[in-house]
mmCIF file of C-alpha atoms and ligand atoms in Angstrom:
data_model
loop_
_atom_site.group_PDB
_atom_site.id
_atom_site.type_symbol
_atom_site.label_atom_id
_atom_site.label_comp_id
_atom_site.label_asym_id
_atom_site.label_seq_id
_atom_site.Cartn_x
_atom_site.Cartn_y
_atom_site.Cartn_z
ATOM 1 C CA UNK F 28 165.076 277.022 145.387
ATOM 2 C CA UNK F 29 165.486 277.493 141.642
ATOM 3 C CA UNK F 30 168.776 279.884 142.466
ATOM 4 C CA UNK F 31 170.633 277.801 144.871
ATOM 5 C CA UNK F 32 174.174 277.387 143.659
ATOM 6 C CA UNK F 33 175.100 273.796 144.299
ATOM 7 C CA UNK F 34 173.681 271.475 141.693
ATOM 8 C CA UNK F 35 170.135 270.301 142.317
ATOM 9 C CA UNK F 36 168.896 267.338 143.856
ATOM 10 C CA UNK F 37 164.827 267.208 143.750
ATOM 11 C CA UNK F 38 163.067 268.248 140.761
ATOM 12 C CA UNK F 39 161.028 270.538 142.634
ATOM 13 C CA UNK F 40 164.511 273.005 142.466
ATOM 14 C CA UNK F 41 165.239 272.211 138.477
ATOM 15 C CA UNK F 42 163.780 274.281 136.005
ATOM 16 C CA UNK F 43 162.244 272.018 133.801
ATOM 17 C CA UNK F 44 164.845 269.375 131.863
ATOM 18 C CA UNK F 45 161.604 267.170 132.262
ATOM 19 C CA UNK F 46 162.209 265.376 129.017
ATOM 20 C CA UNK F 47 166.083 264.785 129.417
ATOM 21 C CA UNK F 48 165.333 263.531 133.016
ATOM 22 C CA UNK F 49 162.668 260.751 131.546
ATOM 23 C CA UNK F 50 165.046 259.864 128.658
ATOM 24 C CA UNK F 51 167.900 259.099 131.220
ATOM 25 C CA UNK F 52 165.167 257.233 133.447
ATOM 26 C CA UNK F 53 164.251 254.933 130.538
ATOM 27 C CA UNK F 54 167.839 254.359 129.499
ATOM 28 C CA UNK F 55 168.369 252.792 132.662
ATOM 29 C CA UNK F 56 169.181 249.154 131.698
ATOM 30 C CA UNK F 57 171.147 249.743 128.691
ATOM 31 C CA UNK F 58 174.697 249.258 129.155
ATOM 32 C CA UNK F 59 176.028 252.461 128.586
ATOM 33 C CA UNK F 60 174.615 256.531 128.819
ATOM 34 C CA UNK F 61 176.431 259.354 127.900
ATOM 35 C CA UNK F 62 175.316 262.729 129.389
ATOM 36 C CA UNK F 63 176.897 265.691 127.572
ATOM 37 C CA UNK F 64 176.373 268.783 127.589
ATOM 38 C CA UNK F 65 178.664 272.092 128.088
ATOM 39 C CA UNK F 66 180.252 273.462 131.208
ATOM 40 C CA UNK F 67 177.041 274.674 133.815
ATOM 41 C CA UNK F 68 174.566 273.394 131.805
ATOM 42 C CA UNK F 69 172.713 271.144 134.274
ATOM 43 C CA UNK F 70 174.297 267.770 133.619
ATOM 44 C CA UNK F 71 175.248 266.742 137.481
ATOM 45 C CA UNK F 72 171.956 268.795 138.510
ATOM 46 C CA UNK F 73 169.904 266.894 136.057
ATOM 47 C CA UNK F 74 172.060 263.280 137.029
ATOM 48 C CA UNK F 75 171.597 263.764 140.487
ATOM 49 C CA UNK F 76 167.679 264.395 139.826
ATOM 50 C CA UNK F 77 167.498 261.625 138.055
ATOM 51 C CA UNK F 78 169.250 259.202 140.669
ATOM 52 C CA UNK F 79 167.411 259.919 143.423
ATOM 53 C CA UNK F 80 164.059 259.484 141.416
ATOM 54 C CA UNK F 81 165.239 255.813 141.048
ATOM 55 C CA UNK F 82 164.091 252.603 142.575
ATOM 56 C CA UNK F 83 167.182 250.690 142.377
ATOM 57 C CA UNK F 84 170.234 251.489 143.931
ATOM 58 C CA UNK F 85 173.424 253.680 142.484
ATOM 59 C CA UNK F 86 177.103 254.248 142.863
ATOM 60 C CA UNK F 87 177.960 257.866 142.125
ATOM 61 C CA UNK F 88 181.781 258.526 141.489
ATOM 62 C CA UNK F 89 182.454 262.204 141.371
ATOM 63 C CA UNK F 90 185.845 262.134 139.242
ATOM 64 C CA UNK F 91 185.659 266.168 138.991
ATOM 65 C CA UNK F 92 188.445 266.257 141.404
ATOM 66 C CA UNK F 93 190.703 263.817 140.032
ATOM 67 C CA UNK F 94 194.089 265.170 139.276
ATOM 68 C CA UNK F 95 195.973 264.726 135.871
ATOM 69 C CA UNK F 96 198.402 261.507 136.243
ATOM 70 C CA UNK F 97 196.250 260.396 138.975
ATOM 71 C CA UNK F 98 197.007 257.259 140.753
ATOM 72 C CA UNK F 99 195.842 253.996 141.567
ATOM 73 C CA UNK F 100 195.639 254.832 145.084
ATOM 74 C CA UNK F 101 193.666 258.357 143.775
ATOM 75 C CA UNK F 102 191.331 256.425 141.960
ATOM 76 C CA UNK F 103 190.175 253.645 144.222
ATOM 77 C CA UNK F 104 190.049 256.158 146.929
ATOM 78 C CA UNK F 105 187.435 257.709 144.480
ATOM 79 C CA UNK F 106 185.410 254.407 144.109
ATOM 80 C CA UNK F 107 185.624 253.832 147.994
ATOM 81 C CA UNK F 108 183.918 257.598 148.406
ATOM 82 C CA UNK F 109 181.791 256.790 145.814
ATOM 83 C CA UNK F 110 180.309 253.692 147.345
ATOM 84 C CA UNK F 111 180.657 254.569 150.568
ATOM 85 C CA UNK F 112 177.726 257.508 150.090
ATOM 86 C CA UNK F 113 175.628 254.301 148.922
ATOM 87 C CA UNK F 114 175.886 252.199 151.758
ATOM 88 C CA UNK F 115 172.725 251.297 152.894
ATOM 89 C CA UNK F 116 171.489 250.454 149.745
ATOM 90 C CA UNK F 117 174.634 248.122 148.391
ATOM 91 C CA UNK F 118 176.072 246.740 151.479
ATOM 92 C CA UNK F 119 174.810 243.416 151.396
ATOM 93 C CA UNK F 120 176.456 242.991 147.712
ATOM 94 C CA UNK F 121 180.287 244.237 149.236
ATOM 95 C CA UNK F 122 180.067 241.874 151.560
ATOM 96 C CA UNK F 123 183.399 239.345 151.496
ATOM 97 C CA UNK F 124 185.354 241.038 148.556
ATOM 98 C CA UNK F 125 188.604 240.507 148.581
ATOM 99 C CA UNK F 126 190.463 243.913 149.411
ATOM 100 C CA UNK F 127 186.806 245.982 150.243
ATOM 101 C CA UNK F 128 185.806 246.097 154.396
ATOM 102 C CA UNK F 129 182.710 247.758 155.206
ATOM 103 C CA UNK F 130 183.897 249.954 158.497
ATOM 104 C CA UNK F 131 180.740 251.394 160.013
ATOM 105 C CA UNK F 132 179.568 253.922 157.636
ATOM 106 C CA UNK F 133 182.231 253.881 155.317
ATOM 107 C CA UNK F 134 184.053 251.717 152.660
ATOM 108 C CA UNK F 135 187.745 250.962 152.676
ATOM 109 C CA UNK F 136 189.584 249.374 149.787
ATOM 110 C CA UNK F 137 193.155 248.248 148.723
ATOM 111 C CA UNK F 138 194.979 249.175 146.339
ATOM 112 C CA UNK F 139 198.483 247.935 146.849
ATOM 113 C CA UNK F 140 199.775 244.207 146.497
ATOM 114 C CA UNK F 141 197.960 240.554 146.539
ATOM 115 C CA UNK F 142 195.040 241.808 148.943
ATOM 116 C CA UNK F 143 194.295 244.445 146.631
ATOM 117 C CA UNK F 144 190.994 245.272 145.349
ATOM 118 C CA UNK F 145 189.786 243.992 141.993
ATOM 119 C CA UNK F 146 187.029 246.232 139.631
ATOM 120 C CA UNK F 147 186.171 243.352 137.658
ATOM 121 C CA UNK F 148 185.077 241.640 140.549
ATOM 122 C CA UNK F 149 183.326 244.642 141.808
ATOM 123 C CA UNK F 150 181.699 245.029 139.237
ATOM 124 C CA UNK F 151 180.153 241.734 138.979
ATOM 125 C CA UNK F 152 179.359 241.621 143.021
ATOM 126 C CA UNK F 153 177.150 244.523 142.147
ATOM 127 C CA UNK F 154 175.498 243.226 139.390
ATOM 128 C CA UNK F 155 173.759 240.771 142.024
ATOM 129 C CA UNK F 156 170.536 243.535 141.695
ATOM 130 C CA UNK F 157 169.767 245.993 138.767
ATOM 131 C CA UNK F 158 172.203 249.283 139.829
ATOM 132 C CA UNK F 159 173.317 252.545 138.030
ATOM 133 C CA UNK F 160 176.910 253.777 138.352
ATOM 134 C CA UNK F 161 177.322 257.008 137.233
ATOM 135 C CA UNK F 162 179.943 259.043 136.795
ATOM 136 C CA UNK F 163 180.229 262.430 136.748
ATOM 137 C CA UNK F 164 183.156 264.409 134.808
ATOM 138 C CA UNK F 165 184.460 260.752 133.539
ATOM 139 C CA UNK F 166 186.936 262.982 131.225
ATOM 140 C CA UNK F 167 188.862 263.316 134.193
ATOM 141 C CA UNK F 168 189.446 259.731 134.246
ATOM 142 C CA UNK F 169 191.124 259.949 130.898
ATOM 143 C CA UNK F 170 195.461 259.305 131.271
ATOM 144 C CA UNK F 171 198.421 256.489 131.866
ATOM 145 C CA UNK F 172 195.600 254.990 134.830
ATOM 146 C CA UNK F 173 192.142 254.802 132.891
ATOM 147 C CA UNK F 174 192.907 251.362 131.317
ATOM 148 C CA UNK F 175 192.083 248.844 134.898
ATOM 149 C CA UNK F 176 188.719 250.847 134.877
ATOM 150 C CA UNK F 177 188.303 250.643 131.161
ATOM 151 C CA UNK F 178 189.025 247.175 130.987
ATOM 152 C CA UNK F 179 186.416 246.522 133.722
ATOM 153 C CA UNK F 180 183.608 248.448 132.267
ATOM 154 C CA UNK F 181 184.440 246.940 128.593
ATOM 155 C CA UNK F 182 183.747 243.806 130.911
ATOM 156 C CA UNK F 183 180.859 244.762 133.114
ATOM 157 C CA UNK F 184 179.197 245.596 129.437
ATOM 158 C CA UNK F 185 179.566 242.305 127.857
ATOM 159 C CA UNK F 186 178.722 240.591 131.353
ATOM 160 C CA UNK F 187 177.116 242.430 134.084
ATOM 161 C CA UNK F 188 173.575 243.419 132.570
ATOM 162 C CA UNK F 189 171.886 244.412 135.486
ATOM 163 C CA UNK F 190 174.770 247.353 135.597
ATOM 164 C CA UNK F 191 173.656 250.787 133.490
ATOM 165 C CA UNK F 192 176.658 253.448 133.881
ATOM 166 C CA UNK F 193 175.918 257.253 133.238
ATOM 167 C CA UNK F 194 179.039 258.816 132.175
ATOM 168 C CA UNK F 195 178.925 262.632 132.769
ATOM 169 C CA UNK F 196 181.393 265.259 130.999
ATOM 170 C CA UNK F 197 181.597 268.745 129.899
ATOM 171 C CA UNK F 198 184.495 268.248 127.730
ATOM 172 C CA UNK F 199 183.098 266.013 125.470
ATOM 173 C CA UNK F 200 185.686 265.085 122.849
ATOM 174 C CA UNK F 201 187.860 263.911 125.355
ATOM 175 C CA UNK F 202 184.805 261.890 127.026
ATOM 176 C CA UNK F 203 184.466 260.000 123.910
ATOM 177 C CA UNK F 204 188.277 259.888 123.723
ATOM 178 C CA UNK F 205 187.780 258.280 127.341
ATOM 179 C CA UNK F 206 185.552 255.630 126.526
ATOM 180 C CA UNK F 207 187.664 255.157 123.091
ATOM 181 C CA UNK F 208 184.182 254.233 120.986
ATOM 182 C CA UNK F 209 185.745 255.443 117.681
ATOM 183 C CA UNK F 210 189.412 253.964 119.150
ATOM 184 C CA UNK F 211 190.206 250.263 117.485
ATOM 185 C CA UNK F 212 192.729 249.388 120.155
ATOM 186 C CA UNK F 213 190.077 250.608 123.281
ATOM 187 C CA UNK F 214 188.328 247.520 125.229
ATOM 188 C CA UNK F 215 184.870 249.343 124.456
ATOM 189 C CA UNK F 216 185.311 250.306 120.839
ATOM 190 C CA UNK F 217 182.128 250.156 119.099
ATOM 191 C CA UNK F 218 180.279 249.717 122.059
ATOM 192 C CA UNK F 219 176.223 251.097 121.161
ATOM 193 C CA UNK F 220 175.550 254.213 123.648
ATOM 194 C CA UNK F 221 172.533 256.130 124.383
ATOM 195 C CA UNK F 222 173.884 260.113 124.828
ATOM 196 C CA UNK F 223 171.391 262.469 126.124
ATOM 197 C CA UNK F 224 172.207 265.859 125.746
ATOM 198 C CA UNK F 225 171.808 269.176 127.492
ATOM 199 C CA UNK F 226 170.888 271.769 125.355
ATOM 200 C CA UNK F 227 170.836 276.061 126.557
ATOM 201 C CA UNK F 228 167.347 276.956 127.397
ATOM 202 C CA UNK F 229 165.301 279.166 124.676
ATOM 203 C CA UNK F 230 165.089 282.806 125.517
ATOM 204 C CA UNK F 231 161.402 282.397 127.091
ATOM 205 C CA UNK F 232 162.445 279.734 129.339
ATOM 206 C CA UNK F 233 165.625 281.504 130.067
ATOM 207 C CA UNK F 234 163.642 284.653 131.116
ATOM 208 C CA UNK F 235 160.740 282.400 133.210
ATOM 209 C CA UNK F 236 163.487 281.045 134.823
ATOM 210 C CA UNK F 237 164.712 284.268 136.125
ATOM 211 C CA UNK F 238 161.436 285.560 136.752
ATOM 212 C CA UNK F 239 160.320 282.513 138.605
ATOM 213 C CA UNK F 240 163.691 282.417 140.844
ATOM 214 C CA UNK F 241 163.143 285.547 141.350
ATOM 215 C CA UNK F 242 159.788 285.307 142.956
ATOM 216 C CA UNK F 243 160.764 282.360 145.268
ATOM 217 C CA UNK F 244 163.113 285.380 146.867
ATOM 218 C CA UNK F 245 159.654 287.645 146.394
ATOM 219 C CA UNK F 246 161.308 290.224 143.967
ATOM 220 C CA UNK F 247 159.995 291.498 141.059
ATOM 221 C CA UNK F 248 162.340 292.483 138.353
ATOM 222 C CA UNK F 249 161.553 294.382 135.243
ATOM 223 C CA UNK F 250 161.218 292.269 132.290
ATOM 224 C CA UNK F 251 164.322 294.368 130.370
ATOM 225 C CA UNK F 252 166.806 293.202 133.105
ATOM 226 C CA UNK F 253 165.534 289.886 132.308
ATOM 227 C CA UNK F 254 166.171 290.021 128.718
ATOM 228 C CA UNK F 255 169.487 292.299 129.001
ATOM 229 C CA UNK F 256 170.666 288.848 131.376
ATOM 230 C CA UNK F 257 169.409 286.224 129.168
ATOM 231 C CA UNK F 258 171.358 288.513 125.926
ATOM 232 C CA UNK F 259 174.794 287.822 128.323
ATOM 233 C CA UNK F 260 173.961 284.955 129.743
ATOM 234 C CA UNK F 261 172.583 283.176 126.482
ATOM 235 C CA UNK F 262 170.089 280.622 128.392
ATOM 236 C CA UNK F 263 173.005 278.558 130.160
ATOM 237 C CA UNK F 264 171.760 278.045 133.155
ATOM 238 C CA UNK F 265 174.801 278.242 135.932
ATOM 239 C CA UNK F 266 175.003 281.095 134.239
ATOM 240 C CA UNK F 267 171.357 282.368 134.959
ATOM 241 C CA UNK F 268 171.819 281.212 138.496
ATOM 242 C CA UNK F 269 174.986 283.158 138.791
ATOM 243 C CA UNK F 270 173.209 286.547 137.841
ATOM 244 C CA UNK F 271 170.464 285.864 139.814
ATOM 245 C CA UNK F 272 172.229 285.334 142.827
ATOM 246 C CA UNK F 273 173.677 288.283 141.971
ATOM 247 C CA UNK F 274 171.392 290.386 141.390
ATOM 248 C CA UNK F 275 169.248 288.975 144.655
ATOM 249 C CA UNK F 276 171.899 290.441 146.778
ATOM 250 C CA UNK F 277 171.723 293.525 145.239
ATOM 251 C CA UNK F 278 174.006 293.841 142.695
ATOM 252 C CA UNK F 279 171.951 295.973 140.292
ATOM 253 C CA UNK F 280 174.456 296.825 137.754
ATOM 254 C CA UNK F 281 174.169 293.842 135.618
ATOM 255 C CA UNK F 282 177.769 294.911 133.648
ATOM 256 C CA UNK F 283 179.250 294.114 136.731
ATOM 257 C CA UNK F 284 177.977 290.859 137.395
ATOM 258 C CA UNK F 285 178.851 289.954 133.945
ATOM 259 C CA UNK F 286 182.558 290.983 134.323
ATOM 260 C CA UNK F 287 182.615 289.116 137.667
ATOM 261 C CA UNK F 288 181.295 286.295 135.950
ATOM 262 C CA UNK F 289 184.108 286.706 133.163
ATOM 263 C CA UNK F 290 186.632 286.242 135.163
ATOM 264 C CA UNK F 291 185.729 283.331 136.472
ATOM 265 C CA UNK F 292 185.748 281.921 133.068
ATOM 266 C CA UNK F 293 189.111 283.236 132.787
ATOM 267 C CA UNK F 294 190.511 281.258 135.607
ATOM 268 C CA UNK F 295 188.869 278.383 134.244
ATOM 269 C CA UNK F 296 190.296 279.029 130.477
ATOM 270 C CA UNK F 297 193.783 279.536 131.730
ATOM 271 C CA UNK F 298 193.460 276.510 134.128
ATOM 272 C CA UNK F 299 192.652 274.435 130.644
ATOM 273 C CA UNK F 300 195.110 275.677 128.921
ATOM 274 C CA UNK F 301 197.841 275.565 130.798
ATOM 275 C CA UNK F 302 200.060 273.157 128.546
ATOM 276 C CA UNK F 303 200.922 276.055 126.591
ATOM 277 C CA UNK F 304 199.128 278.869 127.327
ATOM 278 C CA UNK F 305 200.806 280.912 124.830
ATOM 279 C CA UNK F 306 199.275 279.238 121.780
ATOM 280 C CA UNK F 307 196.203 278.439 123.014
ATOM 281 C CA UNK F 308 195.804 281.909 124.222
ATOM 282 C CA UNK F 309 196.930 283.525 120.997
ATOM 283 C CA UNK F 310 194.036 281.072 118.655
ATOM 284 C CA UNK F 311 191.321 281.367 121.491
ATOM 285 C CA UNK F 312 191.493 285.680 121.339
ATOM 286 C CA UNK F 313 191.670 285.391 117.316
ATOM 287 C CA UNK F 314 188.382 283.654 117.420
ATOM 288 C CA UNK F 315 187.149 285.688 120.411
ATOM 289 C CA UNK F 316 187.872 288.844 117.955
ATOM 290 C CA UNK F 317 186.045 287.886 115.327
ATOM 291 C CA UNK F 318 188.483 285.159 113.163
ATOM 292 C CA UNK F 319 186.124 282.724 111.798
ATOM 293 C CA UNK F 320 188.230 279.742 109.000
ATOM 294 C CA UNK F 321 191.192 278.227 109.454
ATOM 295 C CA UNK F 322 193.503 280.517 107.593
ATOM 296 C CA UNK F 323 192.121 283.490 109.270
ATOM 297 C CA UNK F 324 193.645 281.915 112.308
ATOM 298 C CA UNK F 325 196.514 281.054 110.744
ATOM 299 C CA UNK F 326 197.418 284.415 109.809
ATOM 300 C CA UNK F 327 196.671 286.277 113.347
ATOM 301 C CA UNK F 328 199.045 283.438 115.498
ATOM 302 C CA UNK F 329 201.750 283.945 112.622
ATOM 303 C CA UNK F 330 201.268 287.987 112.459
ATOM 304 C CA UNK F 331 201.570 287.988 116.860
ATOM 305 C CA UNK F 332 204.228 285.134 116.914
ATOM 306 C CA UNK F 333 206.073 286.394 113.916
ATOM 307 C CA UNK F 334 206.695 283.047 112.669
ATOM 308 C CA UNK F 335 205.457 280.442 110.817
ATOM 309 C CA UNK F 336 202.894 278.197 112.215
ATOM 310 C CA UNK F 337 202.579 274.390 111.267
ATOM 311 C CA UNK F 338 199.457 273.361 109.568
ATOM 312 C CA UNK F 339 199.686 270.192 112.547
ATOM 313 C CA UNK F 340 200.208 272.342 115.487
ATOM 314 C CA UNK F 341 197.313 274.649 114.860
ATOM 315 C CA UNK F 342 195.133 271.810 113.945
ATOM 316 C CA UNK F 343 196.174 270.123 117.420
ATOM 317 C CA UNK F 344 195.576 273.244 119.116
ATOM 318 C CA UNK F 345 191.954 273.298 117.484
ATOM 319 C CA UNK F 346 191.103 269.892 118.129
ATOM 320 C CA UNK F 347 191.905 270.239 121.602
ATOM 321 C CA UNK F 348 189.854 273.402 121.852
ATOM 322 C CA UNK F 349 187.059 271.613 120.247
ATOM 323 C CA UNK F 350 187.659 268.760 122.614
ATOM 324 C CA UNK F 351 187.308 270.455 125.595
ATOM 325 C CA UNK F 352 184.022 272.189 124.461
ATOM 326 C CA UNK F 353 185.094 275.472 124.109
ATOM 327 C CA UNK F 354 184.622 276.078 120.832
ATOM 328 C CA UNK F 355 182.647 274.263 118.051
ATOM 329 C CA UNK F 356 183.433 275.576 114.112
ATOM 330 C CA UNK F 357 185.453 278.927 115.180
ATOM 331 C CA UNK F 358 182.407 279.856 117.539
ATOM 332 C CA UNK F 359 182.563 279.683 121.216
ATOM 333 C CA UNK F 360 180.054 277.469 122.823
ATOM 334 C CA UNK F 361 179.599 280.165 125.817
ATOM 335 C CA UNK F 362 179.860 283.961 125.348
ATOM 336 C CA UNK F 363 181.101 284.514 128.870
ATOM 337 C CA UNK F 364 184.211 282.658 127.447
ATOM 338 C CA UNK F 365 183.971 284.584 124.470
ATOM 339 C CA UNK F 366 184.569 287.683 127.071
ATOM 340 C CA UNK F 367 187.221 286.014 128.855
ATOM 341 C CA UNK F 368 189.401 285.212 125.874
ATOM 342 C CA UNK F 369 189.431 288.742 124.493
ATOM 343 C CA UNK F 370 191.561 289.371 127.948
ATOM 344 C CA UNK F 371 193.417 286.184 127.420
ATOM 345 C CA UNK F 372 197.085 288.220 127.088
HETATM 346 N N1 ATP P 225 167.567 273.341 135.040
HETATM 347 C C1 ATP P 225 168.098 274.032 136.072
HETATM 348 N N2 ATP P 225 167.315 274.666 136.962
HETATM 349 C C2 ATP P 225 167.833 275.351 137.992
HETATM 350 N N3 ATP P 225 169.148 275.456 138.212
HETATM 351 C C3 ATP P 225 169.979 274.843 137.371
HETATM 352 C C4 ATP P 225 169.503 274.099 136.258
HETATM 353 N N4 ATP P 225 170.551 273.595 135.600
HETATM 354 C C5 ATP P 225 171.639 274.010 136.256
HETATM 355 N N5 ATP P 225 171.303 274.768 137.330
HETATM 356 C C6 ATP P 225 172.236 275.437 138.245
HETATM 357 O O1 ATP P 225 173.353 275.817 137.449
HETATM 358 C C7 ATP P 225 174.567 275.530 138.095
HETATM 359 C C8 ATP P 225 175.338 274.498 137.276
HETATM 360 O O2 ATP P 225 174.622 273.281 137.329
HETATM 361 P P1 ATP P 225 175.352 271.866 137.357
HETATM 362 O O3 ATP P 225 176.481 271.912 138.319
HETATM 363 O O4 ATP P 225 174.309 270.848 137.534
HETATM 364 O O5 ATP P 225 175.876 271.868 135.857
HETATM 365 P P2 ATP P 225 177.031 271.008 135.207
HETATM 366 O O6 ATP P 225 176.681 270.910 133.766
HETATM 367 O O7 ATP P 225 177.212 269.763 135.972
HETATM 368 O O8 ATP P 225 178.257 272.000 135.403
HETATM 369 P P3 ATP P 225 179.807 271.660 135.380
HETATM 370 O O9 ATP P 225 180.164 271.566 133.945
HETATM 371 O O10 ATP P 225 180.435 272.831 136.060
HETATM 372 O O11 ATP P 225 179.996 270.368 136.118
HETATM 373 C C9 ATP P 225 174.193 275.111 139.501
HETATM 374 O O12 ATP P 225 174.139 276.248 140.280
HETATM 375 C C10 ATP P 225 172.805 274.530 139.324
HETATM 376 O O13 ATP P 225 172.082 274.635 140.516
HETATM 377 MG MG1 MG P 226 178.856 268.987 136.935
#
């Protein structure tokens, strides 16, 4: 079903993303692929697609979940879920690792002391047969704990070449700041990548996607509706999905849906920006309202704060905006943020 709500798994449920899809498939064997792409765009859908269209094996690790500061323990607890939902396929490599037991269907793993777990040696245990590890949101991985993984993929690239990883993230300055390419003192500076990227889809395959969604749930919807979502909407498709569930359950006042949709982005925005929500709230609703160079900006955060702003700190706050992919060159990359940050107070 083109509208289902969780990301897809079969092709037969993606709307199109054909060419992405190939270019991942014959990445696979390079060392390292970046898949980027803004917030519901398609990138686990179009991962996960990908994956199970393999014929060799892969580890997904879904960091989405990961909390800031995380911990050892939170991390290899990720890699233990992560290989655990691979089992069949890798269990003949995890056999005798130090501090990894295979219990029935699952994976357990140390963390703590002399027994504990090493990724290095993971790592080259599974390079024993050609294998993907992919993970998705690897932004989240970012903080005081990312250098033991780091270290081990900086490692696993050099050594392991039957290994391909597939780094996922929607906040795409900080993935790069993650795998440190453009950082002197990171283990994988320089390191060559292959990034395929997730673009919107055009207006005509934004409005065939609706139609044809539609007519898997056997309604017909007049072609202005379409268009009036895909103007909102602006061909992202979690978006698209969003509306159309929507609408399927009879939601015909597409306004609404919108503002429903709004505030979800709102929760998100605050959620992102909640290191100092103040600032970040005062620079995202200048740009929201229109502010377009840098001392436009300037002047609305000094004019609401009543203060002078330092040229760093607005830059910082900027950067970080840009980092997280919610803005690109005072424009928002999504309009439904755009929405939200014209209520940010
Ligand atoms: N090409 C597509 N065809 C059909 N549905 C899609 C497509 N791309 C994304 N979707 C739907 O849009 C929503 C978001 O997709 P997905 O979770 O794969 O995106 P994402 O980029 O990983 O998002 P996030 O940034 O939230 O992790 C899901 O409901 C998914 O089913
Ligand atoms: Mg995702």
């Amino acid at each position: 079903m083109l509208f289902d709500e969780r990301p897809k798994e079969r092709r037969e449920d993606l709307y199109d993303r054909e060419k992405e899809i190939e270019e991942l498939k014959r990445s696979i064997g390079r060392p390292l692929i970046l898949l980027t792409g803004i917030r519901r765009i398609g990138k686990t859908s179009v991962l996960r697609v990908a994956l199970s269209e393999l014929d060799i094996p892969y580890v997904l690790i879904d960091a989405r979940s990961l909390r800031r500061n995380y911990s050892r323990s939170d991390l290899f607890r990720l890699i233990a879920q992560g290989l655990s939902g691979s089992l069949d396929k890798i269990k003949d490599l995890l056999m005798g690792i130090r501090g990894l037991r295979v219990m029935g269907v699952e994976v357990e793993v140390s963390w703590r002391g002399s027994d504990s777990l090493s990724l290095v040696e993971l790592f080259d245990r599974l390079n024993k047969k050609k294998i993907v590890i992919a993970i998705d949101e690897a932004q989240r991985l970012r903080g005081p704990r990312s250098s033991e993984l780091k270290d081990a993929i900086a490692h696993a690239y050099d050594y392991d070449k039957n290994i391909s990883f597939i780094l996922t993230g929607s906040e795409v300055g900080l993935l790069y700041d993650f795998i440190g390419i453009e950082d002197s003192r990171s283990p994988l500076y320089g390191r060559y990548y292959v990034e395929v990227k997730l673009e919107r889809l055009s207006r005509e395959q934004s409005i065939d996607f609706l139609r044809k969604g539609f007519a898997q749930l056997n309604l017909r919807v007049s072609e202005e509706v379409l268009e009036v979502a895909y103007e909102h909407f602006d061909g992202i498709p979690g978006w698209l999905t969003f509306f159309g569930n929507a609408y399927a359950r009879g939601e015909a006042d597409i306004e609404k849906i919108k503002s429903i949709a709004v505030r979800t982005a709102l929760e998100e925005l605050r959620n992102m920006t909640r290191d100092n929500p103040r600032r970040y709230g005062l620079v995202l609703r200048a740009i929201a309202e229109g502010r377009k160079t840098w001392s436009q900006v300037k002047e609305y955060l000094e004019e609401k704060e009543g203060t002078t702003i330092s040229s760093s700190v607005l830059s910082n706050i900027l950067r970080s905006l840009e980092d997280m992919s919610i803005i690109k060159n005072y424009e928002f990359l999504d309009p439904i943020y755009r929405e939200a940050c014209k209520l940010l107070q």
